[in-house]
JSON list of C-alpha atoms and ligand atoms in Angstrom, two decimals:
[
{"chain": "A", "resi": 10, "resn": "MET", "atom": "CA", "xyz": [-28.20, 203.59, -270.66]},
{"chain": "A", "resi": 11, "resn": "PHE", "atom": "CA", "xyz": [-29.38, 202.12, -274.07]},
{"chain": "A", "resi": 12, "resn": "PHE", "atom": "CA", "xyz": [-29.18, 203.82, -277.25]},
{"chain": "A", "resi": 13, "resn": "GLY", "atom": "CA", "xyz": [-30.45, 201.06, -279.53]},
{"chain": "A", "resi": 14, "resn": "LYS", "atom": "CA", "xyz": [-29.06, 200.83, -283.11]},
{"chain": "A", "resi": 15, "resn": "ILE", "atom": "CA", "xyz": [-27.13, 203.80, -283.96]},
{"chain": "A", "resi": 16, "resn": "THR", "atom": "CA", "xyz": [-26.45, 204.51, -287.58]},
{"chain": "A", "resi": 17, "resn": "LYS", "atom": "CA", "xyz": [-23.60, 206.96, -288.81]},
{"chain": "A", "resi": 18, "resn": "LYS", "atom": "CA", "xyz": [-24.39, 210.36, -288.76]},
{"chain": "A", "resi": 19, "resn": "LYS", "atom": "CA", "xyz": [-25.83, 211.42, -292.01]},
{"chain": "A", "resi": 20, "resn": "ASP", "atom": "CA", "xyz": [-24.35, 214.27, -293.77]},
{"chain": "A", "resi": 21, "resn": "ASN", "atom": "CA", "xyz": [-27.58, 216.22, -294.41]},
{"chain": "A", "resi": 22, "resn": "GLU", "atom": "CA", "xyz": [-29.19, 219.42, -292.93]},
{"chain": "A", "resi": 23, "resn": "ARG", "atom": "CA", "xyz": [-31.64, 217.37, -290.58]},
{"chain": "A", "resi": 24, "resn": "VAL", "atom": "CA", "xyz": [-29.04, 216.46, -288.21]},
{"chain": "A", "resi": 25, "resn": "PRO", "atom": "CA", "xyz": [-27.29, 218.80, -285.88]},
{"chain": "A", "resi": 26, "resn": "PRO", "atom": "CA", "xyz": [-23.47, 218.56, -285.60]},
{"chain": "A", "resi": 27, "resn": "ASN", "atom": "CA", "xyz": [-22.10, 215.35, -283.82]},
{"chain": "A", "resi": 28, "resn": "GLN", "atom": "CA", "xyz": [-25.47, 213.69, -283.47]},
{"chain": "A", "resi": 29, "resn": "ASN", "atom": "CA", "xyz": [-26.04, 210.24, -284.48]},
{"chain": "A", "resi": 30, "resn": "VAL", "atom": "CA", "xyz": [-29.53, 209.07, -285.90]},
{"chain": "A", "resi": 31, "resn": "THR", "atom": "CA", "xyz": [-31.11, 206.20, -284.04]},
{"chain": "A", "resi": 32, "resn": "THR", "atom": "CA", "xyz": [-34.32, 204.47, -285.02]},
{"chain": "A", "resi": 33, "resn": "ARG", "atom": "CA", "xyz": [-34.97, 203.31, -281.49]},
{"chain": "A", "resi": 34, "resn": "TRP", "atom": "CA", "xyz": [-36.38, 205.57, -278.89]},
{"chain": "A", "resi": 35, "resn": "PRO", "atom": "CA", "xyz": [-33.80, 205.62, -275.89]},
{"chain": "A", "resi": 36, "resn": "VAL", "atom": "CA", "xyz": [-35.28, 206.36, -272.42]},
{"chain": "A", "resi": 37, "resn": "LEU", "atom": "CA", "xyz": [-33.36, 209.10, -270.42]},
{"chain": "A", "resi": 38, "resn": "HIS", "atom": "CA", "xyz": [-34.26, 210.72, -267.32]},
{"chain": "A", "resi": 39, "resn": "TYR", "atom": "CA", "xyz": [-33.27, 211.60, -263.70]},
{"chain": "A", "resi": 40, "resn": "GLY", "atom": "CA", "xyz": [-35.76, 210.02, -261.01]},
{"chain": "A", "resi": 41, "resn": "ASN", "atom": "CA", "xyz": [-38.61, 207.67, -260.97]},
{"chain": "A", "resi": 42, "resn": "VAL", "atom": "CA", "xyz": [-41.13, 207.08, -263.31]},
{"chain": "A", "resi": 43, "resn": "PRO", "atom": "CA", "xyz": [-44.68, 207.93, -262.04]},
{"chain": "A", "resi": 44, "resn": "TYR", "atom": "CA", "xyz": [-47.45, 205.26, -263.07]},
{"chain": "A", "resi": 45, "resn": "TYR", "atom": "CA", "xyz": [-50.81, 206.76, -263.27]},
{"chain": "A", "resi": 46, "resn": "LYS", "atom": "CA", "xyz": [-53.82, 204.40, -263.06]},
{"chain": "A", "resi": 47, "resn": "ASP", "atom": "CA", "xyz": [-56.37, 206.85, -262.50]},
{"chain": "A", "resi": 48, "resn": "LEU", "atom": "CA", "xyz": [-56.08, 210.37, -264.22]},
{"chain": "A", "resi": 49, "resn": "SER", "atom": "CA", "xyz": [-58.67, 211.93, -261.93]},
{"chain": "A", "resi": 50, "resn": "GLU", "atom": "CA", "xyz": [-55.48, 212.60, -259.74]},
{"chain": "A", "resi": 51, "resn": "TRP", "atom": "CA", "xyz": [-53.62, 214.24, -262.43]},
{"chain": "A", "resi": 52, "resn": "ASP", "atom": "CA", "xyz": [-53.82, 217.97, -263.37]},
{"chain": "A", "resi": 53, "resn": "LEU", "atom": "CA", "xyz": [-51.73, 220.62, -265.22]},
{"chain": "A", "resi": 54, "resn": "LYS", "atom": "CA", "xyz": [-51.13, 223.95, -263.37]},
{"chain": "A", "resi": 55, "resn": "ILE", "atom": "CA", "xyz": [-50.51, 227.27, -265.08]},
{"chain": "A", "resi": 56, "resn": "TYR", "atom": "CA", "xyz": [-49.22, 230.02, -262.75]},
{"chain": "A", "resi": 57, "resn": "GLY", "atom": "CA", "xyz": [-46.91, 232.97, -262.13]},
{"chain": "A", "resi": 58, "resn": "MET", "atom": "CA", "xyz": [-46.84, 236.23, -264.06]},
{"chain": "A", "resi": 59, "resn": "VAL", "atom": "CA", "xyz": [-50.30, 235.54, -265.78]},
{"chain": "A", "resi": 60, "resn": "GLU", "atom": "CA", "xyz": [-53.69, 237.08, -265.31]},
{"chain": "A", "resi": 61, "resn": "ASN", "atom": "CA", "xyz": [-55.74, 233.91, -265.08]},
{"chain": "A", "resi": 62, "resn": "PRO", "atom": "CA", "xyz": [-53.93, 231.16, -263.35]},
{"chain": "A", "resi": 63, "resn": "ALA", "atom": "CA", "xyz": [-55.61, 227.90, -264.26]},
{"chain": "A", "resi": 64, "resn": "THR", "atom": "CA", "xyz": [-55.66, 224.17, -263.41]},
{"chain": "A", "resi": 65, "resn": "PHE", "atom": "CA", "xyz": [-56.66, 221.72, -266.25]},
{"chain": "A", "resi": 66, "resn": "THR", "atom": "CA", "xyz": [-58.00, 218.50, -265.70]},
{"chain": "A", "resi": 67, "resn": "TYR", "atom": "CA", "xyz": [-56.80, 216.08, -268.23]},
{"chain": "A", "resi": 68, "resn": "GLU", "atom": "CA", "xyz": [-60.40, 216.06, -269.98]},
{"chain": "A", "resi": 69, "resn": "GLU", "atom": "CA", "xyz": [-60.13, 219.75, -270.25]},
{"chain": "A", "resi": 70, "resn": "LEU", "atom": "CA", "xyz": [-56.87, 219.71, -271.82]},
{"chain": "A", "resi": 71, "resn": "MET", "atom": "CA", "xyz": [-58.17, 216.78, -274.40]},
{"chain": "A", "resi": 72, "resn": "ALA", "atom": "CA", "xyz": [-61.12, 219.24, -275.12]},
{"chain": "A", "resi": 73, "resn": "LEU", "atom": "CA", "xyz": [-58.75, 221.85, -276.79]},
{"chain": "A", "resi": 74, "resn": "PRO", "atom": "CA", "xyz": [-58.16, 221.69, -280.53]},
{"chain": "A", "resi": 75, "resn": "LYS", "atom": "CA", "xyz": [-55.71, 219.05, -281.45]},
{"chain": "A", "resi": 76, "resn": "SER", "atom": "CA", "xyz": [-52.42, 218.99, -283.19]},
{"chain": "A", "resi": 77, "resn": "SER", "atom": "CA", "xyz": [-50.59, 216.38, -284.75]},
{"chain": "A", "resi": 78, "resn": "PRO", "atom": "CA", "xyz": [-47.05, 217.69, -285.69]},
{"chain": "A", "resi": 79, "resn": "THR", "atom": "CA", "xyz": [-44.09, 215.51, -286.87]},
{"chain": "A", "resi": 80, "resn": "ASN", "atom": "CA", "xyz": [-40.64, 216.42, -286.02]},
{"chain": "A", "resi": 81, "resn": "ASP", "atom": "CA", "xyz": [-36.90, 215.30, -285.22]},
{"chain": "A", "resi": 82, "resn": "ILE", "atom": "CA", "xyz": [-35.49, 215.34, -281.60]},
{"chain": "A", "resi": 83, "resn": "HIS", "atom": "CA", "xyz": [-32.10, 215.64, -280.45]},
{"chain": "A", "resi": 84, "resn": "CYS", "atom": "CA", "xyz": [-30.80, 214.50, -277.04]},
{"chain": "A", "resi": 85, "resn": "VAL", "atom": "CA", "xyz": [-27.87, 216.38, -275.77]},
{"chain": "A", "resi": 86, "resn": "THR", "atom": "CA", "xyz": [-26.09, 212.78, -275.22]},
{"chain": "A", "resi": 87, "resn": "GLY", "atom": "CA", "xyz": [-25.71, 212.47, -278.92]},
{"chain": "A", "resi": 88, "resn": "TRP", "atom": "CA", "xyz": [-28.71, 210.76, -280.34]},
{"chain": "A", "resi": 89, "resn": "SER", "atom": "CA", "xyz": [-31.19, 212.05, -282.79]},
{"chain": "A", "resi": 90, "resn": "ARG", "atom": "CA", "xyz": [-34.55, 210.46, -283.76]},
{"chain": "A", "resi": 91, "resn": "LEU", "atom": "CA", "xyz": [-36.18, 211.59, -286.94]},
{"chain": "A", "resi": 92, "resn": "ASP", "atom": "CA", "xyz": [-39.94, 211.88, -288.14]},
{"chain": "A", "resi": 93, "resn": "ASN", "atom": "CA", "xyz": [-41.73, 211.58, -284.56]},
{"chain": "A", "resi": 94, "resn": "ALA", "atom": "CA", "xyz": [-45.37, 211.93, -285.18]},
{"chain": "A", "resi": 95, "resn": "TRP", "atom": "CA", "xyz": [-46.99, 213.38, -282.13]},
{"chain": "A", "resi": 96, "resn": "GLU", "atom": "CA", "xyz": [-50.47, 213.99, -281.11]},
{"chain": "A", "resi": 97, "resn": "GLY", "atom": "CA", "xyz": [-51.40, 216.49, -278.60]},
{"chain": "A", "resi": 98, "resn": "VAL", "atom": "CA", "xyz": [-52.20, 220.13, -277.82]},
{"chain": "A", "resi": 99, "resn": "ALA", "atom": "CA", "xyz": [-50.34, 223.08, -279.03]},
{"chain": "A", "resi": 100, "resn": "VAL", "atom": "CA", "xyz": [-48.79, 225.33, -276.29]},
{"chain": "A", "resi": 101, "resn": "LYS", "atom": "CA", "xyz": [-50.51, 228.20, -277.89]},
{"chain": "A", "resi": 102, "resn": "GLU", "atom": "CA", "xyz": [-53.90, 226.74, -277.30]},
{"chain": "A", "resi": 103, "resn": "VAL", "atom": "CA", "xyz": [-53.23, 225.96, -273.91]},
{"chain": "A", "resi": 104, "resn": "VAL", "atom": "CA", "xyz": [-52.26, 229.32, -272.75]},
{"chain": "A", "resi": 105, "resn": "LYS", "atom": "CA", "xyz": [-54.72, 231.20, -275.00]},
{"chain": "A", "resi": 106, "resn": "ASP", "atom": "CA", "xyz": [-56.60, 232.52, -272.20]},
{"chain": "A", "resi": 107, "resn": "ILE", "atom": "CA", "xyz": [-54.10, 232.79, -269.63]},
{"chain": "A", "resi": 108, "resn": "GLY", "atom": "CA", "xyz": [-53.49, 236.44, -270.14]},
{"chain": "A", "resi": 109, "resn": "ILE", "atom": "CA", "xyz": [-49.53, 236.20, -270.02]},
{"chain": "A", "resi": 110, "resn": "HIS", "atom": "CA", "xyz": [-48.22, 239.36, -268.29]},
{"chain": "A", "resi": 111, "resn": "PRO", "atom": "CA", "xyz": [-46.20, 241.52, -270.68]},
{"chain": "A", "resi": 112, "resn": "LEU", "atom": "CA", "xyz": [-43.11, 241.32, -268.18]},
{"chain": "A", "resi": 113, "resn": "ALA", "atom": "CA", "xyz": [-43.18, 237.24, -268.37]},
{"chain": "A", "resi": 114, "resn": "LYS", "atom": "CA", "xyz": [-40.19, 236.48, -270.33]},
{"chain": "A", "resi": 115, "resn": "TYR", "atom": "CA", "xyz": [-39.29, 232.70, -269.32]},
{"chain": "A", "resi": 116, "resn": "VAL", "atom": "CA", "xyz": [-41.27, 229.69, -268.41]},
{"chain": "A", "resi": 117, "resn": "LEU", "atom": "CA", "xyz": [-40.07, 227.02, -266.00]},
{"chain": "A", "resi": 118, "resn": "LEU", "atom": "CA", "xyz": [-41.60, 223.72, -266.76]},
{"chain": "A", "resi": 119, "resn": "HIS", "atom": "CA", "xyz": [-42.34, 221.52, -263.56]},
{"chain": "A", "resi": 120, "resn": "ALA", "atom": "CA", "xyz": [-42.61, 217.74, -263.75]},
{"chain": "A", "resi": 121, "resn": "GLU", "atom": "CA", "xyz": [-43.36, 215.12, -261.19]},
{"chain": "A", "resi": 122, "resn": "GLU", "atom": "CA", "xyz": [-40.72, 214.90, -258.28]},
{"chain": "A", "resi": 123, "resn": "GLY", "atom": "CA", "xyz": [-39.86, 218.56, -258.69]},
{"chain": "A", "resi": 124, "resn": "TRP", "atom": "CA", "xyz": [-37.74, 217.99, -261.82]},
{"chain": "A", "resi": 125, "resn": "THR", "atom": "CA", "xyz": [-37.69, 221.49, -263.80]},
{"chain": "A", "resi": 126, "resn": "THR", "atom": "CA", "xyz": [-36.47, 223.01, -266.91]},
{"chain": "A", "resi": 127, "resn": "ASN", "atom": "CA", "xyz": [-36.21, 226.46, -268.07]},
{"chain": "A", "resi": 128, "resn": "LEU", "atom": "CA", "xyz": [-36.73, 228.18, -271.62]},
{"chain": "A", "resi": 129, "resn": "PRO", "atom": "CA", "xyz": [-37.55, 231.57, -272.95]},
{"chain": "A", "resi": 130, "resn": "LEU", "atom": "CA", "xyz": [-41.22, 232.46, -273.29]},
{"chain": "A", "resi": 131, "resn": "ASP", "atom": "CA", "xyz": [-40.78, 232.95, -277.19]},
{"chain": "A", "resi": 132, "resn": "ASP", "atom": "CA", "xyz": [-39.36, 229.41, -277.73]},
{"chain": "A", "resi": 133, "resn": "PHE", "atom": "CA", "xyz": [-42.19, 227.98, -275.33]},
{"chain": "A", "resi": 134, "resn": "LEU", "atom": "CA", "xyz": [-44.82, 229.76, -277.47]},
{"chain": "A", "resi": 135, "resn": "LYS", "atom": "CA", "xyz": [-43.35, 228.79, -280.62]},
{"chain": "A", "resi": 136, "resn": "GLU", "atom": "CA", "xyz": [-45.94, 227.31, -283.32]},
{"chain": "A", "resi": 137, "resn": "THR", "atom": "CA", "xyz": [-43.94, 223.92, -283.05]},
{"chain": "A", "resi": 138, "resn": "SER", "atom": "CA", "xyz": [-44.31, 223.60, -279.34]},
{"chain": "A", "resi": 139, "resn": "LEU", "atom": "CA", "xyz": [-46.52, 220.98, -278.11]},
{"chain": "A", "resi": 140, "resn": "LEU", "atom": "CA", "xyz": [-47.99, 219.07, -275.15]},
{"chain": "A", "resi": 141, "resn": "ALA", "atom": "CA", "xyz": [-48.00, 215.51, -276.20]},
{"chain": "A", "resi": 142, "resn": "HIS", "atom": "CA", "xyz": [-49.83, 212.50, -275.37]},
{"chain": "A", "resi": 143, "resn": "THR", "atom": "CA", "xyz": [-49.19, 210.35, -278.30]},
{"chain": "A", "resi": 144, "resn": "HIS", "atom": "CA", "xyz": [-46.09, 209.18, -280.32]},
{"chain": "A", "resi": 145, "resn": "ASN", "atom": "CA", "xyz": [-46.20, 207.36, -283.52]},
{"chain": "A", "resi": 146, "resn": "GLY", "atom": "CA", "xyz": [-49.82, 206.37, -282.87]},
{"chain": "A", "resi": 147, "resn": "GLN", "atom": "CA", "xyz": [-49.23, 204.96, -279.45]},
{"chain": "A", "resi": 148, "resn": "SER", "atom": "CA", "xyz": [-50.19, 206.45, -276.07]},
{"chain": "A", "resi": 149, "resn": "LEU", "atom": "CA", "xyz": [-47.07, 207.60, -274.41]},
{"chain": "A", "resi": 150, "resn": "THR", "atom": "CA", "xyz": [-45.65, 205.00, -272.16]},
{"chain": "A", "resi": 151, "resn": "PRO", "atom": "CA", "xyz": [-44.83, 205.90, -268.55]},
{"chain": "A", "resi": 152, "resn": "GLU", "atom": "CA", "xyz": [-41.29, 205.74, -269.34]},
{"chain": "A", "resi": 153, "resn": "HIS", "atom": "CA", "xyz": [-41.59, 208.33, -272.40]},
{"chain": "A", "resi": 154, "resn": "GLY", "atom": "CA", "xyz": [-43.96, 210.74, -270.07]},
{"chain": "A", "resi": 155, "resn": "TYR", "atom": "CA", "xyz": [-47.46, 209.42, -269.76]},
{"chain": "A", "resi": 156, "resn": "PRO", "atom": "CA", "xyz": [-49.85, 211.04, -269.63]},
{"chain": "A", "resi": 157, "resn": "LEU", "atom": "CA", "xyz": [-48.46, 214.35, -270.86]},
{"chain": "A", "resi": 158, "resn": "ARG", "atom": "CA", "xyz": [-44.97, 215.68, -271.77]},
{"chain": "A", "resi": 159, "resn": "ALA", "atom": "CA", "xyz": [-43.61, 218.64, -273.51]},
{"chain": "A", "resi": 160, "resn": "VAL", "atom": "CA", "xyz": [-42.14, 218.72, -276.95]},
{"chain": "A", "resi": 161, "resn": "VAL", "atom": "CA", "xyz": [-39.89, 221.47, -277.99]},
{"chain": "A", "resi": 162, "resn": "PRO", "atom": "CA", "xyz": [-38.20, 220.12, -280.96]},
{"chain": "A", "resi": 163, "resn": "HIS", "atom": "CA", "xyz": [-35.93, 223.07, -281.83]},
{"chain": "A", "resi": 164, "resn": "LEU", "atom": "CA", "xyz": [-33.94, 222.66, -278.54]},
{"chain": "A", "resi": 165, "resn": "TYR", "atom": "CA", "xyz": [-32.12, 219.74, -277.18]},
{"chain": "A", "resi": 166, "resn": "PHE", "atom": "CA", "xyz": [-34.59, 217.21, -275.91]},
{"chain": "A", "resi": 167, "resn": "TRP", "atom": "CA", "xyz": [-34.02, 217.61, -272.30]},
{"chain": "A", "resi": 168, "resn": "LYS", "atom": "CA", "xyz": [-36.21, 220.83, -272.55]},
{"chain": "A", "resi": 169, "resn": "SER", "atom": "CA", "xyz": [-39.14, 218.61, -273.43]},
{"chain": "A", "resi": 170, "resn": "ALA", "atom": "CA", "xyz": [-40.19, 217.87, -269.65]},
{"chain": "A", "resi": 171, "resn": "LYS", "atom": "CA", "xyz": [-41.72, 214.40, -269.61]},
{"chain": "A", "resi": 172, "resn": "TRP", "atom": "CA", "xyz": [-44.54, 214.03, -266.67]},
{"chain": "A", "resi": 173, "resn": "LEU", "atom": "CA", "xyz": [-45.30, 217.67, -266.97]},
{"chain": "A", "resi": 174, "resn": "ARG", "atom": "CA", "xyz": [-47.51, 219.16, -264.14]},
{"chain": "A", "resi": 175, "resn": "ALA", "atom": "CA", "xyz": [-47.20, 222.86, -264.22]},
{"chain": "A", "resi": 176, "resn": "ILE", "atom": "CA", "xyz": [-46.06, 225.71, -266.11]},
{"chain": "A", "resi": 177, "resn": "GLU", "atom": "CA", "xyz": [-44.63, 228.84, -264.40]},
{"chain": "A", "resi": 178, "resn": "PHE", "atom": "CA", "xyz": [-44.33, 232.03, -266.22]},
{"chain": "A", "resi": 179, "resn": "LEU", "atom": "CA", "xyz": [-41.36, 234.36, -264.79]},
{"chain": "A", "resi": 180, "resn": "PRO", "atom": "CA", "xyz": [-39.76, 237.64, -265.38]},
{"chain": "A", "resi": 181, "resn": "MET", "atom": "CA", "xyz": [-36.30, 236.35, -265.25]},
{"chain": "A", "resi": 182, "resn": "GLU", "atom": "CA", "xyz": [-34.48, 233.26, -266.19]},
{"chain": "A", "resi": 183, "resn": "THR", "atom": "CA", "xyz": [-34.31, 230.54, -263.39]},
{"chain": "A", "resi": 184, "resn": "PRO", "atom": "CA", "xyz": [-32.27, 227.36, -264.03]},
{"chain": "A", "resi": 185, "resn": "GLY", "atom": "CA", "xyz": [-34.03, 224.06, -264.01]},
{"chain": "A", "resi": 186, "resn": "PHE", "atom": "CA", "xyz": [-32.71, 220.56, -262.91]},
{"chain": "A", "resi": 187, "resn": "TRP", "atom": "CA", "xyz": [-29.96, 219.96, -265.46]},
{"chain": "A", "resi": 188, "resn": "GLU", "atom": "CA", "xyz": [-29.34, 223.81, -266.17]},
{"chain": "A", "resi": 189, "resn": "LYS", "atom": "CA", "xyz": [-28.30, 224.02, -262.59]},
{"chain": "A", "resi": 190, "resn": "ASN", "atom": "CA", "xyz": [-26.07, 220.90, -263.09]},
{"chain": "A", "resi": 191, "resn": "GLY", "atom": "CA", "xyz": [-24.08, 222.51, -266.11]},
{"chain": "A", "resi": 192, "resn": "TYR", "atom": "CA", "xyz": [-26.36, 221.99, -268.85]},
{"chain": "A", "resi": 193, "resn": "HIS", "atom": "CA", "xyz": [-26.76, 225.06, -271.24]},
{"chain": "A", "resi": 194, "resn": "MET", "atom": "CA", "xyz": [-29.45, 227.67, -270.35]},
{"chain": "A", "resi": 195, "resn": "TYR", "atom": "CA", "xyz": [-30.71, 227.93, -273.90]},
{"chain": "A", "resi": 196, "resn": "GLY", "atom": "CA", "xyz": [-29.44, 224.23, -275.66]},
{"chain": "A", "resi": 197, "resn": "ASP", "atom": "CA", "xyz": [-29.84, 225.01, -279.39]},
{"chain": "A", "resi": 198, "resn": "PRO", "atom": "CA", "xyz": [-28.64, 221.69, -280.84]},
{"chain": "A", "resi": 199, "resn": "TRP", "atom": "CA", "xyz": [-27.79, 223.51, -284.11]},
{"chain": "A", "resi": 200, "resn": "LYS", "atom": "CA", "xyz": [-25.07, 225.47, -282.06]},
{"chain": "A", "resi": 201, "resn": "GLU", "atom": "CA", "xyz": [-24.14, 222.50, -280.09]},
{"chain": "A", "resi": 202, "resn": "GLU", "atom": "CA", "xyz": [-25.10, 224.48, -276.65]},
{"chain": "A", "resi": 203, "resn": "ARG", "atom": "CA", "xyz": [-24.72, 221.32, -274.57]},
{"chain": "A", "resi": 204, "resn": "PHE", "atom": "CA", "xyz": [-23.24, 222.70, -271.54]},
{"chain": "A", "resi": 205, "resn": "SER", "atom": "CA", "xyz": [-23.10, 226.07, -269.93]},
{"chain": "A", "resi": 206, "resn": "TRP", "atom": "CA", "xyz": [-19.34, 226.53, -270.57]},
{"chain": "A", "resi": 207, "resn": "ASP", "atom": "CA", "xyz": [-20.01, 225.89, -274.58]},
{"chain": "B", "resi": 5, "resn": "LIG", "atom": "N1", "xyz": [-39.64, 215.02, -266.07]},
{"chain": "B", "resi": 5, "resn": "LIG", "atom": "C1", "xyz": [-38.56, 214.79, -266.78]},
{"chain": "B", "resi": 5, "resn": "LIG", "atom": "N2", "xyz": [-38.51, 215.14, -268.10]},
{"chain": "B", "resi": 5, "resn": "LIG", "atom": "C2", "xyz": [-37.31, 214.93, -268.69]},
{"chain": "B", "resi": 5, "resn": "LIG", "atom": "C3", "xyz": [-36.14, 214.41, -268.25]},
{"chain": "B", "resi": 5, "resn": "LIG", "atom": "C4", "xyz": [-35.95, 214.17, -266.77]},
{"chain": "B", "resi": 5, "resn": "LIG", "atom": "O1", "xyz": [-35.24, 213.67, -266.28]},
{"chain": "B", "resi": 5, "resn": "LIG", "atom": "N3", "xyz": [-37.19, 214.13, -266.26]},
{"chain": "B", "resi": 5, "resn": "LIG", "atom": "N4", "xyz": [-35.06, 214.12, -269.07]},
{"chain": "B", "resi": 5, "resn": "LIG", "atom": "C5", "xyz": [-34.87, 214.88, -270.48]},
{"chain": "B", "resi": 5, "resn": "LIG", "atom": "C6", "xyz": [-33.86, 214.41, -271.08]},
{"chain": "B", "resi": 5, "resn": "LIG", "atom": "S1", "xyz": [-32.33, 214.78, -270.60]},
{"chain": "B", "resi": 5, "resn": "LIG", "atom": "C7", "xyz": [-34.19, 213.77, -272.34]},
{"chain": "B", "resi": 5, "resn": "LIG", "atom": "S2", "xyz": [-33.18, 213.24, -273.47]},
{"chain": "B", "resi": 5, "resn": "LIG", "atom": "C8", "xyz": [-35.62, 213.41, -272.79]},
{"chain": "B", "resi": 5, "resn": "LIG", "atom": "C9", "xyz": [-35.79, 212.17, -272.93]},
{"chain": "B", "resi": 5, "resn": "LIG", "atom": "O2", "xyz": [-37.18, 211.54, -273.18]},
{"chain": "B", "resi": 5, "resn": "LIG", "atom": "P1", "xyz": [-37.31, 210.14, -273.61]},
{"chain": "B", "resi": 5, "resn": "LIG", "atom": "O3", "xyz": [-36.81, 209.38, -272.45]},
{"chain": "B", "resi": 5, "resn": "LIG", "atom": "O4", "xyz": [-38.62, 209.99, -273.84]},
{"chain": "B", "resi": 5, "resn": "LIG", "atom": "O5", "xyz": [-36.43, 209.74, -274.96]},
{"chain": "B", "resi": 5, "resn": "LIG", "atom": "O6", "xyz": [-36.50, 213.75, -271.54]},
{"chain": "B", "resi": 5, "resn": "LIG", "atom": "C10", "xyz": [-36.21, 215.05, -271.03]},
{"chain": "B", "resi": 5, "resn": "LIG", "atom": "N5", "xyz": [-37.21, 215.22, -270.18]},
{"chain": "B", "resi": 6, "resn": "LIG", "atom": "MO1", "xyz": [-31.22, 214.26, -272.67]}
]
């Protein structure tokens, strides 16, 4: 595990409790990094409680209106990284024509190799939720989620699935990979919702 240069927690409003600011960008995940040579083999599926299930090619996603938010990320292991400039497509744009069923209340994000994470629908649909392909002007590296990762900055960073391949809309909350292994179902860094017993 590599945390880079860690500076002492800043006593200001941007850093949640018991987080340390790093200027490096640690790589953290379970499982293998996928290496894509050819994005014609890649797609993003949207399914579950929706009227119009969809499969996007990379090109189709890139044709949607672009967003370039800057935000802070907070990993449950204790590092925070401030002022990340992302480029991608806002979740709101991606789901615009999907026809989300009124009884859909949660989403499960599916990544490569069956890795998953869950979050409430309203959190996923927040203005700030993004599907990102670029970080600080550089295409995401394979280690950080190339070609596409979720960025849900108001929750701990494990909810920001790297190598995103599908979005499933659900009526009930279904724990994802880390949530099944004791991480919190919601994961608010400001309330330190790290583990399910917190
Ligand atoms: N597909 C996938 N996405 C994942 C993970 C993972 O194991 N697999 N780990 C999460 C965790 S715990 C963190 S802290 C961030 C780390 O992202 P980074 O490696 O780009 O810093 O990715 C999240 N997204
Ligand atoms: Mo994490």
